[in-house]
XYZ file of C-alpha atoms in Angstrom:
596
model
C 79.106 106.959 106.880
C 79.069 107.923 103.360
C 80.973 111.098 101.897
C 80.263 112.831 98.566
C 82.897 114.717 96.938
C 81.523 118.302 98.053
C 81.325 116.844 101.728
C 85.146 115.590 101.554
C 86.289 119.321 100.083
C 84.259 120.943 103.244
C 85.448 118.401 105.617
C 89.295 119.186 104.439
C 88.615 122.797 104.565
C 87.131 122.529 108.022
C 89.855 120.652 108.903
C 92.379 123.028 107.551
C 91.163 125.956 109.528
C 90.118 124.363 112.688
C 92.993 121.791 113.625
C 95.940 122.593 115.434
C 99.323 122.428 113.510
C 102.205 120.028 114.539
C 105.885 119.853 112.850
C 103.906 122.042 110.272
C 101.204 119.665 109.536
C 97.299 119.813 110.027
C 95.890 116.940 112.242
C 92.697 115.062 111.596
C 91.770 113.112 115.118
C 90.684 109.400 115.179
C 88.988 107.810 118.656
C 86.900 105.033 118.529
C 85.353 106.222 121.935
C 84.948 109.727 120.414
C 81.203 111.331 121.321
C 81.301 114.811 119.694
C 80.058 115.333 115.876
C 82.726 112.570 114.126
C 84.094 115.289 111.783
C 87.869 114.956 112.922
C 89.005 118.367 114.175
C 89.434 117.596 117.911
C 89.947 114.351 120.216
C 86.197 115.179 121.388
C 85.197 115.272 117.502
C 86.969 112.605 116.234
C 86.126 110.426 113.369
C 85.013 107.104 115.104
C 87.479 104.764 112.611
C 90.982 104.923 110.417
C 89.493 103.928 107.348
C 86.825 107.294 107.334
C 89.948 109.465 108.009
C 92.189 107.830 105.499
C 89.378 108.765 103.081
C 89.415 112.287 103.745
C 93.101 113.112 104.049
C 95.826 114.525 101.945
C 99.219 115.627 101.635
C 101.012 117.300 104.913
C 97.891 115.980 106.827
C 98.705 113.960 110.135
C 95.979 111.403 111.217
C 96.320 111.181 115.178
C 94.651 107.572 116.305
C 94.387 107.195 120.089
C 94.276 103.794 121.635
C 91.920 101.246 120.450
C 90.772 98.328 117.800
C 90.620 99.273 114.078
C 89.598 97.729 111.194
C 90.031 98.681 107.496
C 85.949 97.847 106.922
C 82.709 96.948 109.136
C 81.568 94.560 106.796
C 83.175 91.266 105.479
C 84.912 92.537 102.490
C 88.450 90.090 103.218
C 89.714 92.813 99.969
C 89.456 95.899 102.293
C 92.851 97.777 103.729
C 94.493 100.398 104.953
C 95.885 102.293 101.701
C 99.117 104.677 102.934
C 98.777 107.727 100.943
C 102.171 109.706 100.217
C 102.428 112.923 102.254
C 100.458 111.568 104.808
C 101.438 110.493 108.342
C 99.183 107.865 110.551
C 100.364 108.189 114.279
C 99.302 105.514 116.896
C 99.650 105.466 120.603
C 97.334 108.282 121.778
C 95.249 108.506 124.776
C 93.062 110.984 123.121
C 93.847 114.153 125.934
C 97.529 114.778 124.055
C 98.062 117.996 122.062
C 101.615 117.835 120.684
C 102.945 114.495 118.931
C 105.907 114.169 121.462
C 103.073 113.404 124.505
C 101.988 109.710 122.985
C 102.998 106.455 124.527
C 102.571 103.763 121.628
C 103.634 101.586 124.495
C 100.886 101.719 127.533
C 97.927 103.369 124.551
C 97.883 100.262 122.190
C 96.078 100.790 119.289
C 96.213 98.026 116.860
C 94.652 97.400 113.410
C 93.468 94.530 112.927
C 92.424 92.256 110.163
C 89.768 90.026 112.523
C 86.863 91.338 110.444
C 84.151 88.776 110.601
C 83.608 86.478 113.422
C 86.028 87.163 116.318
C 88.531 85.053 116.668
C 87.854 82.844 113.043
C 90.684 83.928 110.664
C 89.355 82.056 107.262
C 87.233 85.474 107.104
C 90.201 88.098 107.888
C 92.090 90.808 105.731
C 94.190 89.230 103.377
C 96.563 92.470 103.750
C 95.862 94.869 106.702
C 97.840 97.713 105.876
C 99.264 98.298 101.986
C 101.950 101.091 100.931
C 101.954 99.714 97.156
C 103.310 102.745 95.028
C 104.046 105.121 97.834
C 107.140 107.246 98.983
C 108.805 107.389 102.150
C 106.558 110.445 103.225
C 103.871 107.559 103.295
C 104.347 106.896 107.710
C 102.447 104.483 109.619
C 104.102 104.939 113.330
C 103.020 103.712 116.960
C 100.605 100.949 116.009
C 100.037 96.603 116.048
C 99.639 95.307 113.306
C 97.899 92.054 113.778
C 95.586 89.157 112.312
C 95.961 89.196 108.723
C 95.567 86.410 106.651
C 96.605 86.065 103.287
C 95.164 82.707 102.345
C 93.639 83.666 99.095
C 94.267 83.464 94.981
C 97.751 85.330 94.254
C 98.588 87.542 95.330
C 96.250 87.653 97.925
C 98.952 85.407 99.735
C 101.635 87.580 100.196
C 101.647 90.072 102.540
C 99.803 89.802 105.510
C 100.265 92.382 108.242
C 101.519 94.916 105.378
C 102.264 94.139 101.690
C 104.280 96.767 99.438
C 104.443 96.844 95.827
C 106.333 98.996 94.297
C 105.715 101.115 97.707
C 108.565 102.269 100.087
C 106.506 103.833 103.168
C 108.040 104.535 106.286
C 107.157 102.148 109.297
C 108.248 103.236 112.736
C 107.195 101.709 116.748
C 105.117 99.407 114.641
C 104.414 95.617 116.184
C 103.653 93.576 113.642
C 102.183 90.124 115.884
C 100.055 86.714 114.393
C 99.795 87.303 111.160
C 99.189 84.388 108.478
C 99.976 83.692 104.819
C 99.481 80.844 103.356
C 99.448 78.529 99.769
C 97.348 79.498 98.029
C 94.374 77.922 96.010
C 96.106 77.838 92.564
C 99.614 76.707 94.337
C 101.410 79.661 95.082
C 103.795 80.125 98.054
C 102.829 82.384 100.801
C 105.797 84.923 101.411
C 105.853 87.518 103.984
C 103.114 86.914 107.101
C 104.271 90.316 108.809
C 105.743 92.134 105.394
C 105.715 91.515 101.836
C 108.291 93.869 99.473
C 108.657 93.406 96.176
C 109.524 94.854 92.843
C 111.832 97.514 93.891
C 110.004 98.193 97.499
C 112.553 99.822 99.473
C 110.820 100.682 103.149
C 112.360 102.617 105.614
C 111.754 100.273 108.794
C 112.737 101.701 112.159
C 111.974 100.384 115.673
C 109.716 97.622 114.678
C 109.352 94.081 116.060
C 107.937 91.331 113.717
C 106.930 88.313 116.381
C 104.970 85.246 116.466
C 103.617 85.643 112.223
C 103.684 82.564 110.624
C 104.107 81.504 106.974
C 103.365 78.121 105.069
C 106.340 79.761 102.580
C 109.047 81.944 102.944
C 109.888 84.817 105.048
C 107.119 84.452 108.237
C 108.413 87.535 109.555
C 109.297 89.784 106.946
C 109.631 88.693 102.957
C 111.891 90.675 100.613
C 111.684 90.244 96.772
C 112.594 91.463 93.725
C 115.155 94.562 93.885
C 113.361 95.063 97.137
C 116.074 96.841 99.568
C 114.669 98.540 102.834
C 116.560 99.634 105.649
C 115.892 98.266 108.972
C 117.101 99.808 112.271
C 116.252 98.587 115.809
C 114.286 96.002 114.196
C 113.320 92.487 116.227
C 112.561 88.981 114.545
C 110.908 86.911 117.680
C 109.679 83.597 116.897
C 108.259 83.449 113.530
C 107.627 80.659 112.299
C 108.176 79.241 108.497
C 107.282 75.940 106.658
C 109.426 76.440 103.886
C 112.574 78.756 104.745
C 113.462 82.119 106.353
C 111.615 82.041 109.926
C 113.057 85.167 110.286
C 113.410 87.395 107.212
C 113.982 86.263 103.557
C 115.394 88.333 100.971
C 115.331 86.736 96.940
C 116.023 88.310 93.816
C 118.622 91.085 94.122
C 116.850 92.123 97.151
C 119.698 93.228 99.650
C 118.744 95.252 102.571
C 120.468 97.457 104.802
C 120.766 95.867 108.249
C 121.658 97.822 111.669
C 120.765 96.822 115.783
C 118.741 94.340 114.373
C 118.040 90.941 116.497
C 117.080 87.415 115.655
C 115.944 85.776 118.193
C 114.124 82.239 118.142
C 112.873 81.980 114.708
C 112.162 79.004 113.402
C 111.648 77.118 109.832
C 110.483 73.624 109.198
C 112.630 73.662 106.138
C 115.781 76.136 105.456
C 117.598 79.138 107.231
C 115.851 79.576 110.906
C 116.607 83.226 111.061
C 117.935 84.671 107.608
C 117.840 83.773 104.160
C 119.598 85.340 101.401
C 118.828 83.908 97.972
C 119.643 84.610 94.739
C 122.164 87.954 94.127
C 120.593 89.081 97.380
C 123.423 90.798 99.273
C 122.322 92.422 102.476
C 125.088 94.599 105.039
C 124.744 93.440 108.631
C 125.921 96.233 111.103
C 125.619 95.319 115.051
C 123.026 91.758 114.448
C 122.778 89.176 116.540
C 120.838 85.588 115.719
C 120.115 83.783 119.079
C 118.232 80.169 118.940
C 117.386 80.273 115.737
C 116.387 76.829 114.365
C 116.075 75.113 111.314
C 115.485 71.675 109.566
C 118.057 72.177 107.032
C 120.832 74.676 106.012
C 121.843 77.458 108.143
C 119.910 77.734 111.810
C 121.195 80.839 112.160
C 121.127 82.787 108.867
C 122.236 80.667 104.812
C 123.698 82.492 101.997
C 122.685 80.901 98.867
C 123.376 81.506 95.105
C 125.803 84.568 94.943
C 124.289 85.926 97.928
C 127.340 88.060 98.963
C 126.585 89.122 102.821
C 128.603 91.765 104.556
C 128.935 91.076 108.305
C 130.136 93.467 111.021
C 130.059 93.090 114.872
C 127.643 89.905 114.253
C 127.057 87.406 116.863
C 125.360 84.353 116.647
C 124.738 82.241 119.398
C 122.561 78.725 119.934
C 121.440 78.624 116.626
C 120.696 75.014 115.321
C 120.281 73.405 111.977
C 118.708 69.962 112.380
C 119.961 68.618 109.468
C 116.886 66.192 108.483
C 117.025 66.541 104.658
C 117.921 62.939 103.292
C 120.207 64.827 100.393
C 121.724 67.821 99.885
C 120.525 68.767 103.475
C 123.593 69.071 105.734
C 124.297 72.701 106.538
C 125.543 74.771 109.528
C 124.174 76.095 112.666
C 125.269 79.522 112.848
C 125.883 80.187 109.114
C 125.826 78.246 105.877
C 127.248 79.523 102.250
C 126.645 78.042 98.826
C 127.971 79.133 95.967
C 128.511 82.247 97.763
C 131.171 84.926 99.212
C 130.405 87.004 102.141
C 132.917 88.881 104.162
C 132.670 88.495 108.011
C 134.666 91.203 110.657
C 134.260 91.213 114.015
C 131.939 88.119 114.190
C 131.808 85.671 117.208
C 130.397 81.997 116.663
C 129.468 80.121 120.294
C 127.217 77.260 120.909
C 125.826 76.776 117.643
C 124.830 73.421 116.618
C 124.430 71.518 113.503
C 124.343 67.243 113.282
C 126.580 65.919 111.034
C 127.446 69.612 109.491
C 129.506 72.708 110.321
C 128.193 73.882 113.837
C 129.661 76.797 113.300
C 130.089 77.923 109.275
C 129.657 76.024 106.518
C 130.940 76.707 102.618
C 130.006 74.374 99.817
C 129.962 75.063 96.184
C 131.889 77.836 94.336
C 133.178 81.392 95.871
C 134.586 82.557 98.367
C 133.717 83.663 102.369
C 136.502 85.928 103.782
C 136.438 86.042 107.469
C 138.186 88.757 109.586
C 138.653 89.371 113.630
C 136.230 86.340 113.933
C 136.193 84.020 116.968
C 134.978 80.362 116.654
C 134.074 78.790 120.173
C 132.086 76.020 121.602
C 130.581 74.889 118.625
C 131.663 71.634 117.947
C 132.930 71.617 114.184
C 133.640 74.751 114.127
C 134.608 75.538 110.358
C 133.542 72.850 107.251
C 135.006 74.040 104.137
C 133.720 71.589 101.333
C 134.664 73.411 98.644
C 138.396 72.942 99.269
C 140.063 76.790 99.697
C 136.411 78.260 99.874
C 137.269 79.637 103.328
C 139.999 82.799 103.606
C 140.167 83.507 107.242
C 142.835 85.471 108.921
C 143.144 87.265 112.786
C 141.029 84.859 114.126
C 140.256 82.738 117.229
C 139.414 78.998 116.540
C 139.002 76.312 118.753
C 141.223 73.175 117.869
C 143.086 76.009 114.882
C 142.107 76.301 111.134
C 145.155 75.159 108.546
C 145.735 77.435 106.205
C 144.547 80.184 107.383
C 146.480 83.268 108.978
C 147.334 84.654 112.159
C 144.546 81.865 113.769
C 144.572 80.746 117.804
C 143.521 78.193 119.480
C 143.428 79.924 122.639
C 140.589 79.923 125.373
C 139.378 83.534 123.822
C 137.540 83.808 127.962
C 134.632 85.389 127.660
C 132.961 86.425 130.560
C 130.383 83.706 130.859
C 129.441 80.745 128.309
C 126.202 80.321 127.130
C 123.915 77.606 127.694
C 120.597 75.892 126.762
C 119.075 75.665 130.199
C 117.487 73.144 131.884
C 115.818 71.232 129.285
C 119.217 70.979 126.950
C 117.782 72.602 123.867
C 118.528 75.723 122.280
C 115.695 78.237 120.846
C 113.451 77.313 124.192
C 112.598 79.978 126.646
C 115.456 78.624 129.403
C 118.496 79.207 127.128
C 121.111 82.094 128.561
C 122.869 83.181 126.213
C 125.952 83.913 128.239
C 128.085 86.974 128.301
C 130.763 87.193 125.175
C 132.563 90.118 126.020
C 136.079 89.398 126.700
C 137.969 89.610 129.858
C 140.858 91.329 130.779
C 143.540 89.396 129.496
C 142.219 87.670 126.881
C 143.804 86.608 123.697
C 141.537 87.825 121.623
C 142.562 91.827 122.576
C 144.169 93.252 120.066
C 144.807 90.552 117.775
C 142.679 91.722 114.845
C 143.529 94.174 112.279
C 141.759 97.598 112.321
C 142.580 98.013 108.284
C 139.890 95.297 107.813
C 137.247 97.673 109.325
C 134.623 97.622 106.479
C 133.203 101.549 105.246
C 130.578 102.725 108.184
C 127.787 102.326 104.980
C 124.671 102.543 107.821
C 126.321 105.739 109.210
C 126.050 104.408 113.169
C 127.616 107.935 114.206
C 125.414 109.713 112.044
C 128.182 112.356 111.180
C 126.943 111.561 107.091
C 130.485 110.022 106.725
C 130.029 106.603 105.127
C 133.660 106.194 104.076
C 135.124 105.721 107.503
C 135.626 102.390 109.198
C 132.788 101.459 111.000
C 133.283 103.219 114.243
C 131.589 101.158 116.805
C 131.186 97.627 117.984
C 128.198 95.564 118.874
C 128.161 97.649 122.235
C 128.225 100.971 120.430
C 131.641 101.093 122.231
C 134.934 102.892 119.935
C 135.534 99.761 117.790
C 139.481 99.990 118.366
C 140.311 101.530 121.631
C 144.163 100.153 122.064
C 146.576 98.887 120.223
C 144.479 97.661 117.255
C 140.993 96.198 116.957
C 139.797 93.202 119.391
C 139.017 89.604 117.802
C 134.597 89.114 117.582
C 132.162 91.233 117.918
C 132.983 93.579 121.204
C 135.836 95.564 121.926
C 137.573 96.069 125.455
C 137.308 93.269 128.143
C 137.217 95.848 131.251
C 133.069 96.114 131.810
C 132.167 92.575 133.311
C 135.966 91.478 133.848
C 135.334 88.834 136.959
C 132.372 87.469 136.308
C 134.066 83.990 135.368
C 135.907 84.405 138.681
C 136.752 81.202 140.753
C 133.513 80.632 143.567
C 135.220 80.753 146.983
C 132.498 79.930 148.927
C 131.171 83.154 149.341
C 131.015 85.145 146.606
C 127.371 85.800 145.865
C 125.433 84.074 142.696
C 123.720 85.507 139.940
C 121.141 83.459 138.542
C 119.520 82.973 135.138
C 117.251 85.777 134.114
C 113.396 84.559 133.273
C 112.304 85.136 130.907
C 115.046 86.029 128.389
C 115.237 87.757 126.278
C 112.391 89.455 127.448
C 109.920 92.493 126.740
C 108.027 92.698 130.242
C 108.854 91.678 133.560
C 111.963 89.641 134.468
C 112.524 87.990 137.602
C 116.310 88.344 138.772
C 117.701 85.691 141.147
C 120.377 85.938 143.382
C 121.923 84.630 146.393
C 124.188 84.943 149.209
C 125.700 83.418 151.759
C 126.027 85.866 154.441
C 124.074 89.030 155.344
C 125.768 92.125 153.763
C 125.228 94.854 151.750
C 124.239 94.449 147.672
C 123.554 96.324 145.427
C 122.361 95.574 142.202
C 122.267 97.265 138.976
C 120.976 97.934 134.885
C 124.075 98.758 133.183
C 123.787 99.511 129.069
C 126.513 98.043 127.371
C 128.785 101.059 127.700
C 129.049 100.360 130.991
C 126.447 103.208 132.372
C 124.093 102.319 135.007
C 120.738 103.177 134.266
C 118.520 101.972 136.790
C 119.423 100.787 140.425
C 117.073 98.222 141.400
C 118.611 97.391 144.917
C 120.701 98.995 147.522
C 120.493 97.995 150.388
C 121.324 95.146 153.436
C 120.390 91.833 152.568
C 120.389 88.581 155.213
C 121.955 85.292 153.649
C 120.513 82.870 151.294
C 118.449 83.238 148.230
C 115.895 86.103 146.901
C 114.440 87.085 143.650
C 113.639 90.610 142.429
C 110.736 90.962 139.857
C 111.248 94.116 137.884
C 109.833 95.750 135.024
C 111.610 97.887 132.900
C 109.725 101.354 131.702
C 111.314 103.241 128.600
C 113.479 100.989 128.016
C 114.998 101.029 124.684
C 115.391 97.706 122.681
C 118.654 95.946 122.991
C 121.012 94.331 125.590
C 121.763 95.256 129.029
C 123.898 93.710 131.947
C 122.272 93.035 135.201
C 125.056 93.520 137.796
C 124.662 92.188 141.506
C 127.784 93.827 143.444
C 129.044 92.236 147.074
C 131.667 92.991 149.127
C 132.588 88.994 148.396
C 132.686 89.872 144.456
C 130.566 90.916 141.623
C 128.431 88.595 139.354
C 126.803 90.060 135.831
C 124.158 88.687 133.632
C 123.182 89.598 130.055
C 119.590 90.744 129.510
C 118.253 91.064 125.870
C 115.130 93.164 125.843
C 112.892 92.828 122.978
């Protein structure tokens, strides 16, 4: 349907008096399955696609999309998008019956734009860029919507930025999925950057509870690309298994492009080339608050996350566990598995290195080249190697845990640190595959690692995790969202306290009952929960968030002996980690569940 100027004035008038107001802001409805007359003033009236809507709104307008497939043009125009417009809001995750914003489910009422414009299913005639926020303000929102089948195969820069590609543009993105989305080199060879995202030229994006899986990239940064004095902020955002040819499965930032970083997870990203998780490149200098890289891989550098090039991370209550660097570079190719600095100096508190692995590298952290990495309340574990300093006094590290000890450096243990439970690749031996458990590393009572740190290293709480707008105080929480110093002074890695999941470890009598592995994990639908015992009794068994609160009880009851499984599937569940506790009179048994 066309729309001549006089037609869009009436339409915004109509819409002005007829459409009910939320958070101060007039609504214009969007429902595919709509019947009524397709002018946008009720759910029965709505205007049939996105793109019509977009066309007619302006600022303080809300666009209200219930569930459904939307694409930003009917015919096969690969140029065609969804342009954010500054002032308005585009809400997803309606069931078209809701009349206040707080009654959507983005969840269970999918609604997904797509880039799959031509023949179902054939990509070579798809969007290049599905959604765009190029020159807009943070009052640009997209919120509650998938953001799938882009790709950005074309002439630059018709490559970069597949699912959504800002220039210049710093939109808001919230409950946004951003799944199988492509770029590629293109024909005049160009690198593709950012399948899922693409920032650049001082793009600064406020990204909150988004999850950037399975996009994949013949360049740089499959799941989200930053360039450029590009700097957004990401909370409660999840990297899961992008993939990269060149570098950054994960996220790449180049350029003086240094992002704010808190809750976010990166887990099983991979890159055929460098850094399987994170890349930093370049002046890029991002702050990690509460991050976690889990089975990352790589062929070369740093599996879990590589600094590179006065790239001057800052890393607080980080973990990284699993994460693997292959090492198959014939030169200038051996890096770490968890985390790999050249020429660079980042400053690590409260990190915890386990079961990271890297061939004929650092398993756990790497330096090469000039600068300096100063490392803080850190704990090295498991990983083989666990510290490779090539540049000869690149490494300060002080208050730390290190298997087989560190010379030179201060206040350093070589001390079982006992963590509840050690992780482990599974079955099959190899880490970033769906079997890997990625153990429990909070510490138990008794531990070393208790109070050995020093709470004066405490970096400024810059991402505000209290939200009390002080962001000169120490950061006040660890990876839990625990106090981060609740005795005598702060606790070595990235968890304070040992008390939650204390016995875990405990010697097997006989009879105490078994927990086993969680499938699949980490997880974001139903998990199936093993356990058994060897008498009948009593169990109960439990979701616990990582304050120790139990949030769901899945079983209470009498139980006869030997093995059973409980399939459950968690509703409302916010992102992050969780302990699955199965309670006996024999002894308690506790299992970590990531939930993406």
């Amino acid at each position: 349907m066309k729309y001549t100027l006089q037609s869009s004035v009436l339409a915004v008038l109509v819409l002005f008096l007829l459409c009910p107001v939320a958070d101060g802001q007039s609504v214009i409805y969007v429902d595919a399955d709509a019947v009524g007359a397709g002018n946008g003033t009720s759910w029965n009236d709505a205007f049939p696609d996105v793109q019509t809507a977009l066309g007619i709104a302006g600022p303080n307008d809300d666009l209200w999309v219930a569930e459904g497939v939307y694409f930003p043009t009917v015919g096969g125009d690969r140029e065609a998008t969804f342009q954010l417009l500054n002032g308005v809001a585009l809400y997803g995750g309606f069931d078209g019956t809701e009349t206040t914003l707080s009654e959507r489910d983005w969840v269970s009422n999918e609604t997904i734009l797509s880039g799959d414009l031509g023949t179902p299913g054939v990509a070579t005639d798809n969007s290049y860029h599905v959604v765009t926020g190029s020159g807009t303000d943070q009052t640009a929102q997209v919120d509650g919507f998938t953001v799938t089948a882009a790709y950005a195969n074309g002439v630059f820069p018709r490559n970069r930025g597949g699912g959504m590609r800002n220039i210049a543009g710093s939109p808001t993105v919230r409950h946004c999925v951003f799944r199988e989305n492509t770029s590629l080199r293109s024909p005049d060879s160009r690198d593709g950057f950012g399948a899922g995202m693409f920032n650049e030229n001082g793009s600064n994006p406020l990204i909150e509870d988004v999850r950037f899986e399975h996009n994949y990239t013949s360049g740089a940064g499959a799941g989200l690309s930053n360039r450029v004095n590009s700097s957004p902020t990401l909370r409660r955002v999840v990297f899961l298994e992008n993939v990269a040819d060149l570098q950054s499965g994960g996220m790449g930032n180049e350029s003086n492009s240094s992002p704010l970083m808190v809750d976010v997870q990166f887990i099983r990203n991979v890159s055929n080339g460098w850094s399987g998780g994170l890349d930093n490149y370049d002046g890029s200098s991002p702050t990690l608050i509460n991050v976690v890289f889990l089975g990352n891989v790589c062929a070369n550098y740093g599996g879990g996350m590589t600094n590179d090039t006065n790239a001057n991370a800052t890393l607080t209550n980080v973990l990284f566990v699993g994460n693997v660097a292959h090492n198959l570079a014939a030169t200038n190719g051996v890096g770490a598995g968890g985390l790999q600095n050249n020429g660079s100096s980042p400053t690590l508190v409260g990190v915890t290195f386990v079961e990271n692995e890297a061939p004929d590298g650092a398993d756990g952290f790497g330096h090469r080249d000039s600068g300096t990495s100063t490392l803080r309340d850190v704990i090295f574990w498991g990983n083989g190697d666990e510290l490779v300093d090539e540049a000869g006094g690149g490494i300060d590290i002080s208050h730390a845990v290190v298997e087989g000890g560190f010379a030179g450096g201060t206040a350093i243990l070589d001390a079982n640190p006992e963590f509840v439970t050690l992780p482990t690749p599974g079955p099959d031996g190899e880490w970033g595959t769906m079997d890997d458990d990625f153990g429990d590393l909070h510490l138990r009572v008794g531990s070393p690692a208790l109070d050995a740190g020093d709470a004066s290293h405490l970096p400024a709480d810059f991402g505000d995790l209290d939200g009390d707008s002080d962001t000169s105080e120490p950061i006040p929480f660890d990876l839990d969202g625990n106090t981060r110093v609740v005795a005598a002074d702060l606790d070595l890695g990235a968890f304070e306290g040992g008390v939650v999941v204390s016995n875990e470890s405990a010697p097997d009598n006989g009879s105490a009952p078994h927990l086993g592995s969680l499938t699949p994990n980490p997880s974001d639908g139903p998990v199936t929960i093993p356990f058994t015992i060897s008498s009948a009794e009593h169990i109960r068994l439990s979701v616990l968030d990582m304050r120790g609160r139990t949030i769901h009880r899945l079983l209470d009851e009498p139980r006869s002996a030997g093995s059973h499984e409980v399939y459950w599937t968690p509703g409302g569940l916010a992102r992050g980690t969780y302990l699955i506790v199965l309670e006996t009179t024999r002894g308690r048994r506790v299992r970590l569940l990531v939930w993406v």
